[in-house]
């Protein structure tokens, strides 16, 4: 269609690209860039860094980063602002990220409300995809993994007794 000639859809990328979790986001982004390039550069990637880099300080041994542990609340606020910014961009057709479950729940609620598809690549929070029609979870959740392992152990290996060691958390349950 001549009207859309030269138009390249934008794909939002919501990842920690700096700070202590920056290596996770950078690896995923590198894979996304490679896949996009292999597909013929179909998308314009719009990156939003949800990480936070603390300043360096001078000490007698040289300069080093402050070792500050971030609160979960700070991460959530950065993800909230990031997904809102991407969802408000009319040319963003979908958002990939965040990678951690807690942040993905916040992002999913906002993306669903905005009607923008959100693809959570690594979040393992059960029921994340039940938050709406626009939420897609790529990682297998723990219940599905456990069910598949139990079926394999009983049906394929013929085991009759299984012991599960897990923490008393919702993840362990």
CSV table of C-alpha atoms in Angstrom, one decimal:
chain,number,residue,atom,x,y,z
A,1,UNK,CA,0.0,0.0,0.0
A,2,UNK,CA,1.5,3.3,-1.1
A,3,UNK,CA,0.2,5.0,2.1
A,4,UNK,CA,2.4,2.8,4.3
A,5,UNK,CA,5.5,2.7,2.0
A,6,UNK,CA,8.5,3.2,4.2
A,7,UNK,CA,6.6,2.8,7.4
A,8,UNK,CA,8.4,0.7,9.9
A,9,UNK,CA,6.4,-0.4,13.0
A,10,UNK,CA,8.0,0.3,16.3
A,11,UNK,CA,8.5,-2.4,18.9
A,12,UNK,CA,8.9,-1.3,22.5
A,13,UNK,CA,11.7,-2.9,24.5
A,14,UNK,CA,11.4,-2.5,28.3
A,15,UNK,CA,14.5,-4.0,29.8
A,16,UNK,CA,17.2,-3.2,32.4
A,17,UNK,CA,20.1,-2.1,30.3
A,18,UNK,CA,22.2,-0.5,33.1
A,19,UNK,CA,22.8,-1.3,36.7
A,20,UNK,CA,23.2,-4.6,38.4
A,21,UNK,CA,20.7,-6.4,36.1
A,22,UNK,CA,21.9,-4.6,32.9
A,23,UNK,CA,23.7,-7.7,31.6
A,24,UNK,CA,20.3,-9.6,31.4
A,25,UNK,CA,18.6,-6.9,29.5
A,26,UNK,CA,21.7,-6.3,27.2
A,27,UNK,CA,21.8,-10.0,26.2
A,28,UNK,CA,18.1,-10.1,25.4
A,29,UNK,CA,18.4,-6.8,23.4
A,30,UNK,CA,21.3,-8.2,21.5
A,31,UNK,CA,19.3,-11.3,20.6
A,32,UNK,CA,16.3,-9.1,19.5
A,33,UNK,CA,18.5,-6.9,17.3
A,34,UNK,CA,20.0,-10.0,15.7
A,35,UNK,CA,16.6,-11.5,15.1
A,36,UNK,CA,15.3,-8.2,13.7
A,37,UNK,CA,18.3,-7.9,11.4
A,38,UNK,CA,17.9,-11.5,10.2
A,39,UNK,CA,14.2,-10.8,9.4
A,40,UNK,CA,15.2,-7.8,7.3
A,41,UNK,CA,14.9,-5.0,9.9
A,42,UNK,CA,11.1,-5.2,10.1
A,43,UNK,CA,10.9,-3.2,13.3
A,44,UNK,CA,12.3,0.0,14.7
A,45,UNK,CA,13.3,-1.0,18.3
A,46,UNK,CA,12.4,1.7,20.9
A,47,UNK,CA,14.5,1.0,24.0
A,48,UNK,CA,13.5,2.0,27.5
A,49,UNK,CA,16.1,1.3,30.1
A,50,UNK,CA,14.5,0.3,33.4
A,51,UNK,CA,17.9,-0.1,35.2
A,52,UNK,CA,19.6,2.4,37.3
A,53,UNK,CA,23.3,3.1,37.5
A,54,UNK,CA,24.6,4.6,40.7
A,55,UNK,CA,27.4,7.1,40.6
A,56,UNK,CA,31.0,6.3,41.0
A,57,UNK,CA,32.9,7.6,44.0
A,58,UNK,CA,36.6,8.3,44.4
A,59,UNK,CA,38.4,6.3,47.0
A,60,UNK,CA,42.0,5.8,47.8
A,61,UNK,CA,42.1,2.7,45.6
A,62,UNK,CA,40.5,4.5,42.7
A,63,UNK,CA,37.0,5.1,41.5
A,64,UNK,CA,34.3,2.5,42.1
A,65,UNK,CA,30.5,2.2,41.9
A,66,UNK,CA,28.5,2.6,45.0
A,67,UNK,CA,27.1,-0.7,46.1
A,68,UNK,CA,23.5,0.3,46.8
A,69,UNK,CA,20.8,-2.3,46.7
A,70,UNK,CA,17.7,-1.1,44.9
A,71,UNK,CA,14.3,-1.5,46.5
A,72,UNK,CA,11.7,-3.4,44.6
A,73,UNK,CA,9.5,-0.3,44.6
A,74,UNK,CA,12.1,1.7,42.7
A,75,UNK,CA,12.3,-0.9,40.0
A,76,UNK,CA,8.5,-1.0,39.8
A,77,UNK,CA,8.2,2.7,39.4
A,78,UNK,CA,10.8,2.8,36.6
A,79,UNK,CA,8.9,0.0,34.8
A,80,UNK,CA,5.6,1.7,35.3
A,81,UNK,CA,6.9,4.9,33.7
A,82,UNK,CA,8.6,3.0,30.9
A,83,UNK,CA,5.6,0.9,29.9
A,84,UNK,CA,3.4,4.0,30.0
A,85,UNK,CA,5.8,5.9,27.7
A,86,UNK,CA,5.8,3.0,25.2
A,87,UNK,CA,2.1,2.5,25.4
A,88,UNK,CA,1.5,6.2,24.7
A,89,UNK,CA,3.6,6.0,21.5
A,90,UNK,CA,1.0,5.5,18.8
A,91,UNK,CA,3.5,3.7,16.5
A,92,UNK,CA,4.5,1.1,19.1
A,93,UNK,CA,2.7,-2.1,18.0
A,94,UNK,CA,3.9,-4.3,20.9
A,95,UNK,CA,6.1,-4.2,24.0
A,96,UNK,CA,8.7,-6.8,24.9
A,97,UNK,CA,9.6,-6.9,28.6
A,98,UNK,CA,10.1,-6.6,31.5
A,99,UNK,CA,12.0,-9.7,32.3
A,100,UNK,CA,11.3,-10.1,36.0
A,101,UNK,CA,7.9,-11.2,37.3
A,102,UNK,CA,7.0,-8.4,39.7
A,103,UNK,CA,7.7,-5.8,37.1
A,104,UNK,CA,5.9,-7.8,34.4
A,105,UNK,CA,2.7,-7.7,36.5
A,106,UNK,CA,2.8,-3.9,36.7
A,107,UNK,CA,3.6,-3.6,33.0
A,108,UNK,CA,0.9,-6.1,32.0
A,109,UNK,CA,-1.8,-4.1,33.8
A,110,UNK,CA,-0.8,-0.9,32.1
A,111,UNK,CA,-0.3,-2.5,28.6
A,112,UNK,CA,-3.7,-4.3,28.9
A,113,UNK,CA,-5.4,-1.1,29.8
A,114,UNK,CA,-3.8,0.7,26.8
A,115,UNK,CA,-4.6,-2.2,24.5
A,116,UNK,CA,-1.0,-2.7,23.6
A,117,UNK,CA,0.3,-6.3,23.4
A,118,UNK,CA,2.9,-7.1,26.0
A,119,UNK,CA,5.3,-10.0,25.6
A,120,UNK,CA,7.0,-11.1,28.9
A,121,UNK,CA,10.0,-13.1,27.8
A,122,UNK,CA,11.3,-14.5,31.1
A,123,UNK,CA,8.7,-13.7,33.8
A,124,UNK,CA,7.6,-16.9,35.5
A,125,UNK,CA,4.7,-15.5,37.5
A,126,UNK,CA,1.8,-17.9,37.3
A,127,UNK,CA,-1.3,-16.4,35.7
A,128,UNK,CA,0.4,-13.4,34.2
A,129,UNK,CA,-1.3,-14.1,30.8
A,130,UNK,CA,-4.7,-14.2,32.6
A,131,UNK,CA,-4.4,-10.5,33.2
A,132,UNK,CA,-5.9,-9.8,29.8
A,133,UNK,CA,-6.1,-10.5,26.1
A,134,UNK,CA,-3.0,-8.5,25.3
A,135,UNK,CA,-0.6,-10.3,27.6
A,136,UNK,CA,1.7,-13.0,26.4
A,137,UNK,CA,4.1,-15.1,28.4
A,138,UNK,CA,6.9,-16.9,26.7
A,139,UNK,CA,8.5,-18.6,29.7
A,140,UNK,CA,7.0,-21.8,31.0
A,141,UNK,CA,5.5,-21.2,34.5
A,142,UNK,CA,6.5,-23.5,37.3
A,143,UNK,CA,3.2,-25.4,37.5
A,144,UNK,CA,3.5,-26.4,33.9
A,145,UNK,CA,7.1,-27.5,34.3
A,146,UNK,CA,6.3,-29.5,37.4
A,147,UNK,CA,3.3,-31.2,35.7
A,148,UNK,CA,5.4,-32.1,32.7
A,149,UNK,CA,8.2,-33.5,34.9
A,150,UNK,CA,5.8,-35.5,36.9
A,151,UNK,CA,4.1,-36.9,33.8
A,152,UNK,CA,7.5,-37.9,32.4
A,153,UNK,CA,8.6,-39.5,35.6
A,154,UNK,CA,5.4,-41.5,36.0
A,155,UNK,CA,4.4,-42.3,32.4
A,156,UNK,CA,7.8,-42.6,30.7
A,157,UNK,CA,10.1,-43.7,33.5
A,158,UNK,CA,7.4,-45.7,35.4
A,159,UNK,CA,8.1,-44.1,38.8
A,160,UNK,CA,5.3,-44.5,41.3
A,161,UNK,CA,6.7,-42.4,44.2
A,162,UNK,CA,7.9,-38.9,43.9
A,163,UNK,CA,9.2,-36.5,46.5
A,164,UNK,CA,9.2,-32.7,45.9
A,165,UNK,CA,11.4,-30.4,47.9
A,166,UNK,CA,10.2,-26.8,47.6
A,167,UNK,CA,10.0,-23.7,49.8
A,168,UNK,CA,6.7,-22.8,51.4
A,169,UNK,CA,6.0,-20.0,49.0
A,170,UNK,CA,3.6,-19.6,46.2
A,171,UNK,CA,6.5,-20.5,43.8
A,172,UNK,CA,7.1,-23.7,45.8
A,173,UNK,CA,3.5,-24.5,45.9
